[in-house]
Amino acid sequence: MARTLLDKVWEAHTVRTLPSGQTQLLIGLHLIHEVTTPQAFQMLTDAKLKVRMPERTFGTLDHIIPTTDQTRPYADPMAEDMAAHMYRNMKDFGLNLFDMATGKQGIVHVIGPELGLTQPGMTIACGDSHTATHGAVGAIAFGIGTTQVRDVLATQCLAMAKPRLRQVRVDGRLARGVYAKDVILAIINQLGVKGGVGYAYEYAGEAIDRMTMEERLTLCNMSIEGGARFGYVNPDATTIDYLRGRPYAPQGAAFDRAAAWWKTVATEAGAAFDDVKRIDGAALEPIVTWGINPEMSVGVSQRIPAPESAPEAERPTYREALAHMGFEVGQPIKGAKIDVAFVGSCTNGRLSDLRIAAEVAKKGKVARHVRALIVPGSQQVATAAEAEGLPEIFQQAGFQWRKAGCSMCLGMNPDKLEGREMSASSSNRNFIGRQGSPTGRTLLMSPAMVAAAAITGAVADVREILK
Ligand code: SF4
């Protein structure tokens, strides 16, 4: 019988079936960062346990670090405390830490694939919801809580229930000005923020096949925003080309052997899914969120919908969103004034994201009332961008060029919204307070659309700027 990637990877990592019916699953790669690990390490210390497979555990610093001056001690004592714990724990437990001195530091979901740690057929866990990102290479990758971080550190295993599998097919070719971010926002809009609960998503179809690996990373990153614990793309020639030569990928003949095996991990023709949904990729336009969860979005040419257009149960959230965002029903999203523009995050802080934002930045200057930040997802992204002269393009246009980190994706470092500022953001969450101000407002969109909003001073249609 034809099998899916989920079936094969799950089976290959099954240690045993537990009395609860869950699977004891071996975790091939454990990625850690400073926020969700201090308590986990403390629990390990209290129980006098070691890290079971230190060679499969890698850490970085991302959430709390400033993106201007990264000299320690950090001004924020809580951030400094987390960093100090991270350094101490990584040393005490003998683990690899990619800190600023290594030149490999960055957002955990950017550096995993970039370093070739993330490979097809793996199981990958990390104490961060957006671990689904790594599914782009054909891995089963999911976020875990601090207690589970402890479990993986101590045993390299997790107790997990195998989800059902939905194939999300995105057919057709994307139009110019429409990117992976628009595809995943469209998927979440059509299937809902809870539509994927209990499911994993397998992304397929012509639009996905044609995506670069960086676009697939953007796509899989937001699986969790659609309720799916993880999502993946089957490994193909794009995957193998991306991984070749990366420092932690197999090298030489070992790479060719690995690549041959990676191809066998892909879902086989004729495999059955628990559900299949289809989306016409060719019909998509740039998408912008207008509300307080990533499902609340419209095409850039569209207007803010009325609560009555939503199912009865969702209408209170729609009303709350309208009140928080200050939008009127029927108002076009295009032209909504912004105060802040942020290009970065594990969704859209990679080199290709910065390149397209720079292409747009060349078309104008940041509007006088807009604070615009470009934050590379990793030191390696920053170095590559610098080699291409991207910081100069941004700076000439009035954008700030920052150091690598999570930055304004969340309010855990000095990059925060102030008051009711409205942000055009390439990140993945628009929840109330997410960008650091309880009254701040977030509009999610692609990096190209963020750059377009920055130079226009309001939500704009990047297709009109790029033509
Ligand atoms: S960029 Fe945002 S979503 Fe990604 S790891 Fe950092 S805080 Fe989490």
Tab-separated table of C-alpha atoms and ligand atoms in Angstrom:
chain	number	residue	atom	x	y	z
A	1	MET	CA	0.000	0.000	0.000
A	2	ALA	CA	1.319	3.475	-0.906
A	3	ARG	CA	2.549	5.335	2.170
A	4	THR	CA	2.927	8.965	3.114
A	5	LEU	CA	6.029	10.718	4.443
A	6	LEU	CA	4.253	10.980	7.782
A	7	ASP	CA	3.739	7.191	7.912
A	8	LYS	CA	7.353	6.458	7.023
A	9	VAL	CA	9.028	8.970	9.319
A	10	TRP	CA	6.730	8.142	12.212
A	11	GLU	CA	7.354	4.422	11.838
A	12	ALA	CA	11.124	4.870	11.511
A	13	HIS	CA	11.214	6.806	14.803
A	14	THR	CA	8.783	4.688	16.797
A	15	VAL	CA	10.451	3.192	19.863
A	16	ARG	CA	7.249	1.523	21.038
A	17	THR	CA	3.534	2.054	21.430
A	18	LEU	CA	2.692	3.186	24.947
A	19	PRO	CA	-0.242	1.809	26.988
A	20	SER	CA	-1.956	5.183	26.422
A	21	GLY	CA	-1.946	4.498	22.683
A	22	GLN	CA	0.604	7.237	22.120
A	23	THR	CA	3.903	6.577	20.410
A	24	GLN	CA	7.238	6.841	22.157
A	25	LEU	CA	8.961	8.760	19.394
A	26	LEU	CA	12.709	9.172	19.027
A	27	ILE	CA	13.664	12.785	18.336
A	28	GLY	CA	16.441	13.070	15.790
A	29	LEU	CA	17.257	16.726	16.375
A	30	HIS	CA	16.562	18.895	19.415
A	31	LEU	CA	16.923	22.635	18.902
A	32	ILE	CA	16.911	24.866	21.955
A	33	HIS	CA	16.983	28.566	22.801
A	34	GLU	CA	17.243	30.726	25.889
A	35	VAL	CA	13.558	31.195	26.729
A	36	THR	CA	12.081	27.707	27.091
A	37	THR	CA	15.127	25.913	28.524
A	38	PRO	CA	16.212	27.326	31.928
A	39	GLN	CA	13.482	25.478	33.838
A	40	ALA	CA	13.989	22.310	31.791
A	41	PHE	CA	17.698	22.259	32.632
A	42	GLN	CA	16.892	22.960	36.272
A	43	MET	CA	14.546	19.945	36.332
A	44	LEU	CA	17.320	17.840	34.837
A	45	THR	CA	19.765	19.053	37.469
A	46	ASP	CA	17.271	18.403	40.281
A	47	ALA	CA	16.761	14.848	39.016
A	48	LYS	CA	20.544	14.370	38.611
A	49	LEU	CA	20.088	13.515	34.933
A	50	LYS	CA	22.349	14.164	31.964
A	51	VAL	CA	21.394	15.090	28.419
A	52	ARG	CA	20.771	11.734	26.730
A	53	MET	CA	22.147	12.618	23.276
A	54	PRO	CA	24.173	15.834	23.496
A	55	GLU	CA	25.340	15.402	19.908
A	56	ARG	CA	21.734	15.812	18.750
A	57	THR	CA	21.070	18.993	20.753
A	58	PHE	CA	21.957	22.473	19.454
A	59	GLY	CA	21.237	25.860	20.951
A	60	THR	CA	21.146	29.503	19.975
A	61	LEU	CA	20.172	32.877	21.434
A	62	ASP	CA	17.383	34.644	19.601
A	63	HIS	CA	14.234	35.774	21.428
A	64	ILE	CA	15.631	38.157	24.026
A	65	ILE	CA	18.703	39.623	22.419
A	66	PRO	CA	18.840	43.269	21.357
A	67	THR	CA	19.331	43.881	17.641
A	68	THR	CA	21.372	47.056	18.062
A	69	ASP	CA	24.202	46.706	20.552
A	70	GLN	CA	24.578	43.053	21.562
A	71	THR	CA	27.281	43.691	24.164
A	72	ARG	CA	26.593	41.996	27.491
A	73	PRO	CA	25.357	42.490	30.099
A	74	TYR	CA	22.046	43.311	28.401
A	75	ALA	CA	20.175	46.326	29.768
A	76	ASP	CA	17.137	44.164	30.547
A	77	PRO	CA	18.033	42.098	33.663
A	78	MET	CA	15.587	39.331	32.708
A	79	ALA	CA	17.189	38.999	29.264
A	80	GLU	CA	20.645	38.998	30.805
A	81	ASP	CA	19.555	36.318	33.272
A	82	MET	CA	18.207	34.093	30.468
A	83	ALA	CA	21.383	34.528	28.431
A	84	ALA	CA	23.551	33.742	31.448
A	85	HIS	CA	21.537	30.576	32.124
A	86	MET	CA	21.855	29.535	28.493
A	87	TYR	CA	25.633	29.906	28.490
A	88	ARG	CA	25.963	28.070	31.794
A	89	ASN	CA	23.619	25.224	30.893
A	90	MET	CA	25.154	24.654	27.475
A	91	LYS	CA	28.596	24.484	29.081
A	92	ASP	CA	27.567	22.331	32.047
A	93	PHE	CA	25.725	19.812	29.853
A	94	GLY	CA	28.337	19.817	27.086
A	95	LEU	CA	26.097	21.130	24.301
A	96	ASN	CA	26.749	23.097	21.125
A	97	LEU	CA	25.777	26.763	21.354
A	98	PHE	CA	25.692	29.004	18.304
A	99	ASP	CA	26.255	32.342	20.006
A	100	MET	CA	27.326	35.655	18.467
A	101	ALA	CA	31.017	34.699	18.553
A	102	THR	CA	30.423	31.704	16.235
A	103	GLY	CA	29.077	33.725	13.311
A	104	LYS	CA	26.264	31.135	13.170
A	105	GLN	CA	23.843	32.677	15.683
A	106	GLY	CA	20.332	33.464	14.611
A	107	ILE	CA	16.689	32.588	15.008
A	108	VAL	CA	16.488	28.903	15.801
A	109	HIS	CA	14.265	28.150	12.785
A	110	VAL	CA	16.545	30.032	10.454
A	111	ILE	CA	19.831	28.482	11.525
A	112	GLY	CA	18.640	24.831	11.618
A	113	PRO	CA	18.068	24.576	7.861
A	114	GLU	CA	20.858	27.052	7.070
A	115	LEU	CA	23.441	24.886	8.827
A	116	GLY	CA	22.090	21.661	7.350
A	117	LEU	CA	21.105	20.379	10.791
A	118	THR	CA	17.544	20.082	9.531
A	119	GLN	CA	17.336	17.136	7.145
A	120	PRO	CA	14.617	15.116	5.386
A	121	GLY	CA	13.157	12.141	7.235
A	122	MET	CA	14.066	13.511	10.669
A	123	THR	CA	11.936	14.110	13.708
A	124	ILE	CA	12.743	17.560	15.095
A	125	ALA	CA	11.535	19.186	18.306
A	126	CYS	CA	12.088	22.629	19.784
A	127	GLY	CA	10.479	24.612	22.567
A	128	ASP	CA	8.904	27.026	20.128
A	129	SER	CA	5.609	26.802	18.225
A	130	HIS	CA	7.154	27.647	14.881
A	131	THR	CA	9.317	24.526	14.772
A	132	ALA	CA	6.980	23.440	11.974
A	133	THR	CA	9.276	25.556	9.768
A	134	HIS	CA	11.704	22.645	9.454
A	135	GLY	CA	9.031	20.529	7.751
A	136	ALA	CA	9.961	22.376	4.574
A	137	VAL	CA	12.817	19.926	3.979
A	138	GLY	CA	10.580	16.889	4.505
A	139	ALA	CA	10.964	16.477	8.267
A	140	ILE	CA	8.360	15.959	10.986
A	141	ALA	CA	9.066	19.018	13.133
A	142	PHE	CA	6.952	20.363	15.970
A	143	GLY	CA	6.975	22.757	18.885
A	144	ILE	CA	6.999	21.480	22.463
A	145	GLY	CA	6.548	22.971	25.943
A	146	THR	CA	9.168	23.303	28.645
A	147	THR	CA	8.278	19.982	30.322
A	148	GLN	CA	8.681	18.219	26.996
A	149	VAL	CA	11.993	20.015	26.469
A	150	ARG	CA	13.056	18.372	29.716
A	151	ASP	CA	11.818	14.998	28.448
A	152	VAL	CA	13.731	15.270	25.190
A	153	LEU	CA	16.882	16.433	26.964
A	154	ALA	CA	16.681	13.500	29.378
A	155	THR	CA	15.510	10.723	27.033
A	156	GLN	CA	15.699	11.991	23.413
A	157	CYS	CA	12.103	10.748	23.191
A	158	LEU	CA	8.588	12.138	23.423
A	159	ALA	CA	5.171	10.580	23.949
A	160	MET	CA	3.113	11.717	20.959
A	161	ALA	CA	-0.180	10.868	19.307
A	162	LYS	CA	0.115	10.519	15.546
A	163	PRO	CA	-2.069	13.178	13.913
A	164	ARG	CA	-4.333	12.686	10.921
A	165	LEU	CA	-2.944	13.909	7.612
A	166	ARG	CA	-4.469	16.536	5.346
A	167	GLN	CA	-2.961	17.237	1.985
A	168	VAL	CA	-3.217	20.913	1.085
A	169	ARG	CA	-2.779	21.245	-2.668
A	170	VAL	CA	-1.933	24.658	-4.056
A	171	ASP	CA	-2.314	24.425	-7.821
A	172	GLY	CA	-1.255	26.856	-10.513
A	173	ARG	CA	1.554	29.395	-10.675
A	174	LEU	CA	1.735	32.343	-8.325
A	175	ALA	CA	1.428	35.766	-9.966
A	176	ARG	CA	4.202	38.357	-9.695
A	177	GLY	CA	4.051	40.057	-6.315
A	178	VAL	CA	2.490	36.978	-4.677
A	179	TYR	CA	4.747	34.932	-2.410
A	180	ALA	CA	4.803	31.952	-0.050
A	181	LYS	CA	3.579	34.241	2.750
A	182	ASP	CA	0.471	35.008	0.746
A	183	VAL	CA	-0.073	31.301	0.112
A	184	ILE	CA	0.035	30.354	3.785
A	185	LEU	CA	-2.114	33.342	4.782
A	186	ALA	CA	-4.645	32.209	2.156
A	187	ILE	CA	-4.552	28.635	3.473
A	188	ILE	CA	-5.155	29.831	7.038
A	189	ASN	CA	-7.912	32.167	5.880
A	190	GLN	CA	-9.689	29.390	3.989
A	191	LEU	CA	-9.209	26.541	6.485
A	192	GLY	CA	-9.285	28.613	9.669
A	193	VAL	CA	-6.936	29.048	12.628
A	194	LYS	CA	-8.407	25.902	14.155
A	195	GLY	CA	-8.899	24.072	10.861
A	196	GLY	CA	-5.748	22.037	11.302
A	197	VAL	CA	-6.282	20.936	14.908
A	198	GLY	CA	-5.584	17.203	15.078
A	199	TYR	CA	-3.942	17.250	11.641
A	200	ALA	CA	-0.546	17.505	10.071
A	201	TYR	CA	-0.469	19.307	6.716
A	202	GLU	CA	1.288	17.926	3.663
A	203	TYR	CA	1.728	20.801	1.215
A	204	ALA	CA	1.703	19.792	-2.445
A	205	GLY	CA	0.739	21.013	-5.905
A	206	GLU	CA	2.407	22.997	-8.653
A	207	ALA	CA	2.801	26.209	-6.641
A	208	ILE	CA	4.597	24.330	-3.861
A	209	ASP	CA	6.729	22.278	-6.257
A	210	ARG	CA	7.932	25.509	-7.848
A	211	MET	CA	8.843	27.168	-4.542
A	212	THR	CA	12.451	27.593	-3.456
A	213	MET	CA	13.443	26.048	-0.131
A	214	GLU	CA	13.295	29.454	1.548
A	215	GLU	CA	9.729	29.907	0.325
A	216	ARG	CA	8.823	26.453	1.637
A	217	LEU	CA	10.309	27.394	5.007
A	218	THR	CA	7.992	30.421	5.099
A	219	LEU	CA	5.041	28.220	4.182
A	220	CYS	CA	5.665	25.509	6.789
A	221	ASN	CA	6.520	28.089	9.476
A	222	MET	CA	2.904	29.151	9.798
A	223	SER	CA	1.352	25.646	9.838
A	224	ILE	CA	0.800	26.056	13.557
A	225	GLU	CA	-1.115	29.302	12.937
A	226	GLY	CA	-3.604	27.184	11.026
A	227	GLY	CA	-3.900	24.790	13.970
A	228	ALA	CA	-1.703	22.030	12.482
A	229	ARG	CA	1.060	20.977	14.865
A	230	PHE	CA	3.325	20.512	11.871
A	231	GLY	CA	3.392	20.689	8.108
A	232	TYR	CA	5.825	19.402	5.536
A	233	VAL	CA	6.804	19.413	1.895
A	234	ASN	CA	8.053	16.188	0.336
A	235	PRO	CA	11.794	16.217	-0.342
A	236	ASP	CA	12.722	16.675	-3.997
A	237	ALA	CA	15.569	18.022	-6.132
A	238	THR	CA	15.069	21.501	-4.598
A	239	THR	CA	15.610	20.031	-1.136
A	240	ILE	CA	18.731	18.133	-2.118
A	241	ASP	CA	20.246	21.125	-3.928
A	242	TYR	CA	19.556	23.297	-0.882
A	243	LEU	CA	21.255	20.931	1.565
A	244	ARG	CA	24.323	20.097	-0.516
A	245	GLY	CA	27.469	21.584	1.040
A	246	ARG	CA	25.835	22.821	4.253
A	247	PRO	CA	28.176	22.299	7.198
A	248	TYR	CA	26.087	19.794	9.181
A	249	ALA	CA	24.726	17.920	6.143
A	250	PRO	CA	26.570	14.746	5.147
A	251	GLN	CA	29.508	15.444	2.865
A	252	GLY	CA	30.869	13.752	-0.294
A	253	ALA	CA	29.726	10.194	-0.921
A	254	ALA	CA	27.790	10.206	2.347
A	255	PHE	CA	25.696	13.066	0.967
A	256	ASP	CA	24.834	11.090	-2.157
A	257	ARG	CA	23.811	8.106	-0.018
A	258	ALA	CA	21.728	10.354	2.222
A	259	ALA	CA	20.119	12.077	-0.765
A	260	ALA	CA	19.146	8.721	-2.242
A	261	TRP	CA	17.448	7.806	1.038
A	262	TRP	CA	15.800	11.223	1.409
A	263	LYS	CA	14.030	10.687	-1.931
A	264	THR	CA	12.514	7.462	-0.635
A	265	VAL	CA	10.960	9.286	2.325
A	266	ALA	CA	8.546	11.249	0.112
A	267	THR	CA	4.866	10.342	-0.018
A	268	GLU	CA	4.235	7.690	-2.672
A	269	ALA	CA	1.826	8.151	-5.577
A	270	GLY	CA	-1.626	6.917	-4.668
A	271	ALA	CA	-1.176	7.292	-0.904
A	272	ALA	CA	-4.393	8.027	0.967
A	273	PHE	CA	-4.987	11.129	3.098
A	274	ASP	CA	-7.543	11.722	5.787
A	275	ASP	CA	-8.536	14.884	3.966
A	276	VAL	CA	-7.534	16.869	0.896
A	277	LYS	CA	-8.086	20.586	0.363
A	278	ARG	CA	-7.341	22.478	-2.846
A	279	ILE	CA	-6.430	26.105	-3.297
A	280	ASP	CA	-6.025	27.886	-6.619
A	281	GLY	CA	-2.608	29.491	-6.285
A	282	ALA	CA	-2.923	31.320	-9.601
A	283	ALA	CA	-5.943	33.247	-8.280
A	284	LEU	CA	-4.154	34.646	-5.206
A	285	GLU	CA	-3.306	38.297	-4.719
A	286	PRO	CA	-1.083	39.789	-1.966
A	287	ILE	CA	-2.777	39.196	1.369
A	288	VAL	CA	-2.903	41.370	4.488
A	289	THR	CA	-4.342	40.505	7.887
A	290	TRP	CA	-6.765	43.041	9.307
A	291	GLY	CA	-7.612	41.395	12.649
A	292	ILE	CA	-6.185	39.744	15.739
A	293	ASN	CA	-5.433	36.269	14.456
A	294	PRO	CA	-3.804	35.166	11.191
A	295	GLU	CA	-7.097	33.912	9.741
A	296	MET	CA	-8.531	37.431	9.636
A	297	SER	CA	-7.092	38.507	6.315
A	298	VAL	CA	-8.151	39.892	2.965
A	299	GLY	CA	-6.601	40.346	-0.444
A	300	VAL	CA	-5.010	43.777	-0.771
A	301	SER	CA	-7.765	44.878	-3.168
A	302	GLN	CA	-10.505	43.857	-0.731
A	303	ARG	CA	-12.372	45.480	2.143
A	304	ILE	CA	-12.677	44.707	5.853
A	305	PRO	CA	-15.455	42.105	6.190
A	306	ALA	CA	-18.499	42.416	8.426
A	307	PRO	CA	-18.746	40.097	11.462
A	308	GLU	CA	-21.940	38.727	9.896
A	309	SER	CA	-19.823	37.182	7.128
A	310	ALA	CA	-18.235	34.883	9.735
A	311	PRO	CA	-19.828	31.862	11.405
A	312	GLU	CA	-21.921	32.810	14.470
A	313	ALA	CA	-19.322	31.506	16.948
A	314	GLU	CA	-16.559	33.688	15.471
A	315	ARG	CA	-18.484	36.967	15.388
A	316	PRO	CA	-17.484	38.156	18.882
A	317	THR	CA	-13.809	37.783	17.895
A	318	TYR	CA	-14.485	39.740	14.692
A	319	ARG	CA	-16.081	42.549	16.729
A	320	GLU	CA	-13.183	42.531	19.185
A	321	ALA	CA	-10.774	42.688	16.235
A	322	LEU	CA	-12.560	45.635	14.626
A	323	ALA	CA	-12.537	47.525	17.943
A	324	HIS	CA	-8.876	46.770	18.655
A	325	MET	CA	-7.648	47.574	15.171
A	326	GLY	CA	-9.860	50.631	14.755
A	327	PHE	CA	-11.139	49.501	11.363
A	328	GLU	CA	-14.630	50.047	9.946
A	329	VAL	CA	-16.551	47.327	8.151
A	330	GLY	CA	-16.239	47.900	4.406
A	331	GLN	CA	-13.055	49.969	4.700
A	332	PRO	CA	-10.458	49.054	2.045
A	333	ILE	CA	-7.349	47.513	3.640
A	334	LYS	CA	-5.266	49.332	1.045
A	335	GLY	CA	-4.467	52.772	2.378
A	336	ALA	CA	-4.578	51.798	6.081
A	337	LYS	CA	-1.909	54.036	7.645
A	338	ILE	CA	1.046	52.346	9.333
A	339	ASP	CA	3.596	53.620	11.870
A	340	VAL	CA	6.132	50.787	11.870
A	341	ALA	CA	7.446	48.404	9.212
A	342	PHE	CA	9.236	45.210	10.247
A	343	VAL	CA	10.956	42.782	7.883
A	344	GLY	CA	12.378	39.823	9.773
A	345	SER	CA	11.412	36.789	11.928
A	346	CYS	CA	11.651	33.047	11.352
A	347	THR	CA	8.863	33.400	8.792
A	348	ASN	CA	10.505	35.982	6.549
A	349	GLY	CA	13.994	36.896	7.741
A	350	ARG	CA	15.998	34.960	5.132
A	351	LEU	CA	18.183	36.257	2.326
A	352	SER	CA	15.524	35.937	-0.373
A	353	ASP	CA	13.108	37.912	1.830
A	354	LEU	CA	15.650	40.703	2.240
A	355	ARG	CA	16.399	40.691	-1.490
A	356	ILE	CA	12.779	41.241	-2.470
A	357	ALA	CA	12.322	43.873	0.245
A	358	ALA	CA	15.425	45.647	-1.107
A	359	GLU	CA	14.012	45.518	-4.632
A	360	VAL	CA	10.965	47.397	-3.351
A	361	ALA	CA	13.058	49.727	-1.161
A	362	LYS	CA	14.869	50.936	-4.296
A	363	LYS	CA	11.576	52.405	-5.499
A	364	GLY	CA	11.290	55.087	-2.836
A	365	LYS	CA	12.076	56.391	0.635
A	366	VAL	CA	10.548	55.328	3.924
A	367	ALA	CA	7.609	57.625	4.676
A	368	ARG	CA	8.503	60.316	7.227
A	369	HIS	CA	6.131	59.030	9.887
A	370	VAL	CA	7.263	55.369	9.592
A	371	ARG	CA	9.912	53.592	11.671
A	372	ALA	CA	11.233	50.781	9.452
A	373	LEU	CA	13.420	47.883	10.619
A	374	ILE	CA	15.193	45.226	8.584
A	375	VAL	CA	16.326	42.390	10.845
A	376	PRO	CA	18.211	39.462	9.292
A	377	GLY	CA	17.186	36.056	10.636
A	378	SER	CA	20.758	35.004	11.329
A	379	GLN	CA	24.315	36.210	11.276
A	380	GLN	CA	24.869	34.220	8.099
A	381	VAL	CA	21.898	35.906	6.436
A	382	ALA	CA	23.336	39.267	7.521
A	383	THR	CA	26.762	38.420	6.105
A	384	ALA	CA	25.315	37.270	2.784
A	385	ALA	CA	23.122	40.379	2.577
A	386	GLU	CA	26.114	42.606	3.347
A	387	ALA	CA	28.117	40.934	0.578
A	388	GLU	CA	25.337	41.923	-1.848
A	389	GLY	CA	25.147	45.507	-0.605
A	390	LEU	CA	21.595	45.158	0.726
A	391	PRO	CA	22.155	47.155	3.949
A	392	GLU	CA	23.228	50.194	1.885
A	393	ILE	CA	20.095	49.944	-0.237
A	394	PHE	CA	17.937	49.820	2.867
A	395	GLN	CA	19.771	52.583	4.675
A	396	GLN	CA	19.650	54.896	1.660
A	397	ALA	CA	15.897	54.388	1.599
A	398	GLY	CA	15.607	55.171	5.321
A	399	PHE	CA	15.311	51.661	6.782
A	400	GLN	CA	17.298	50.681	9.896
A	401	TRP	CA	19.645	47.718	9.370
A	402	ARG	CA	19.812	45.605	12.535
A	403	LYS	CA	21.628	42.583	13.944
A	404	ALA	CA	20.123	39.069	13.856
A	405	GLY	CA	17.385	38.096	16.308
A	406	CYS	CA	13.639	37.638	16.758
A	407	SER	CA	13.326	41.395	17.179
A	408	MET	CA	9.844	42.804	16.747
A	409	CYS	CA	8.188	39.442	16.147
A	410	LEU	CA	7.407	39.398	19.864
A	411	GLY	CA	7.807	41.730	22.819
A	412	MET	CA	10.738	40.043	24.574
A	413	ASN	CA	13.545	42.390	23.534
A	414	PRO	CA	13.888	46.156	23.121
A	415	ASP	CA	12.228	46.181	19.654
A	416	LYS	CA	8.619	46.876	20.544
A	417	LEU	CA	5.599	48.772	19.308
A	418	GLU	CA	4.692	51.816	21.359
A	419	GLY	CA	1.098	52.610	22.294
A	420	ARG	CA	-1.382	52.080	19.465
A	421	GLU	CA	1.227	51.996	16.725
A	422	MET	CA	0.176	50.073	13.627
A	423	SER	CA	2.811	47.715	12.290
A	424	ALA	CA	3.224	46.190	8.855
A	425	SER	CA	5.039	43.001	9.798
A	426	SER	CA	6.507	40.022	7.965
A	427	SER	CA	6.219	37.889	11.139
A	428	ASN	CA	3.625	35.227	11.892
A	429	ARG	CA	1.375	36.395	14.744
A	430	ASN	CA	-0.934	39.378	15.023
A	431	PHE	CA	-2.347	38.541	18.454
A	432	ILE	CA	-3.126	41.503	20.727
A	433	GLY	CA	0.101	42.553	22.470
A	434	ARG	CA	2.317	40.272	20.376
A	435	GLN	CA	4.691	43.050	19.299
A	436	GLY	CA	5.171	44.358	22.821
A	437	SER	CA	2.426	46.947	23.285
A	438	PRO	CA	-0.948	45.841	24.667
A	439	THR	CA	-2.645	48.364	22.405
A	440	GLY	CA	-0.289	47.913	19.426
A	441	ARG	CA	-1.702	46.659	16.141
A	442	THR	CA	-0.150	44.219	13.683
A	443	LEU	CA	-0.856	43.682	9.997
A	444	LEU	CA	0.819	40.521	8.692
A	445	MET	CA	1.992	40.485	5.089
A	446	SER	CA	4.893	39.439	2.873
A	447	PRO	CA	8.274	41.210	3.135
A	448	ALA	CA	7.651	42.827	-0.259
A	449	MET	CA	4.336	44.198	1.023
A	450	VAL	CA	6.003	45.435	4.227
A	451	ALA	CA	8.593	47.332	2.208
A	452	ALA	CA	5.825	48.733	0.001
A	453	ALA	CA	3.921	49.889	3.095
A	454	ALA	CA	7.092	51.451	4.508
A	455	ILE	CA	7.690	53.651	1.495
A	456	THR	CA	4.009	54.441	0.988
A	457	GLY	CA	3.259	55.039	4.668
A	458	ALA	CA	0.173	52.859	4.379
A	459	VAL	CA	-0.859	49.418	3.165
A	460	ALA	CA	-0.058	49.354	-0.544
A	461	ASP	CA	-0.246	46.877	-3.408
A	462	VAL	CA	3.343	45.856	-4.112
A	463	ARG	CA	2.363	44.792	-7.629
A	464	GLU	CA	1.801	48.468	-8.491
A	465	ILE	CA	5.236	49.398	-7.131
A	466	LEU	CA	7.139	46.575	-8.811
A	467	LYS	CA	5.626	46.957	-12.289
B	1	SF4	S1	10.943	34.989	15.127
B	1	SF4	FE1	9.069	35.032	16.330
B	1	SF4	S2	8.002	33.129	15.942
B	1	SF4	FE2	10.118	32.919	15.236
B	1	SF4	S3	11.211	31.948	16.907
B	1	SF4	FE3	11.450	34.170	17.142
B	1	SF4	S4	9.740	34.831	18.433
B	1	SF4	FE4	9.282	32.742	17.743
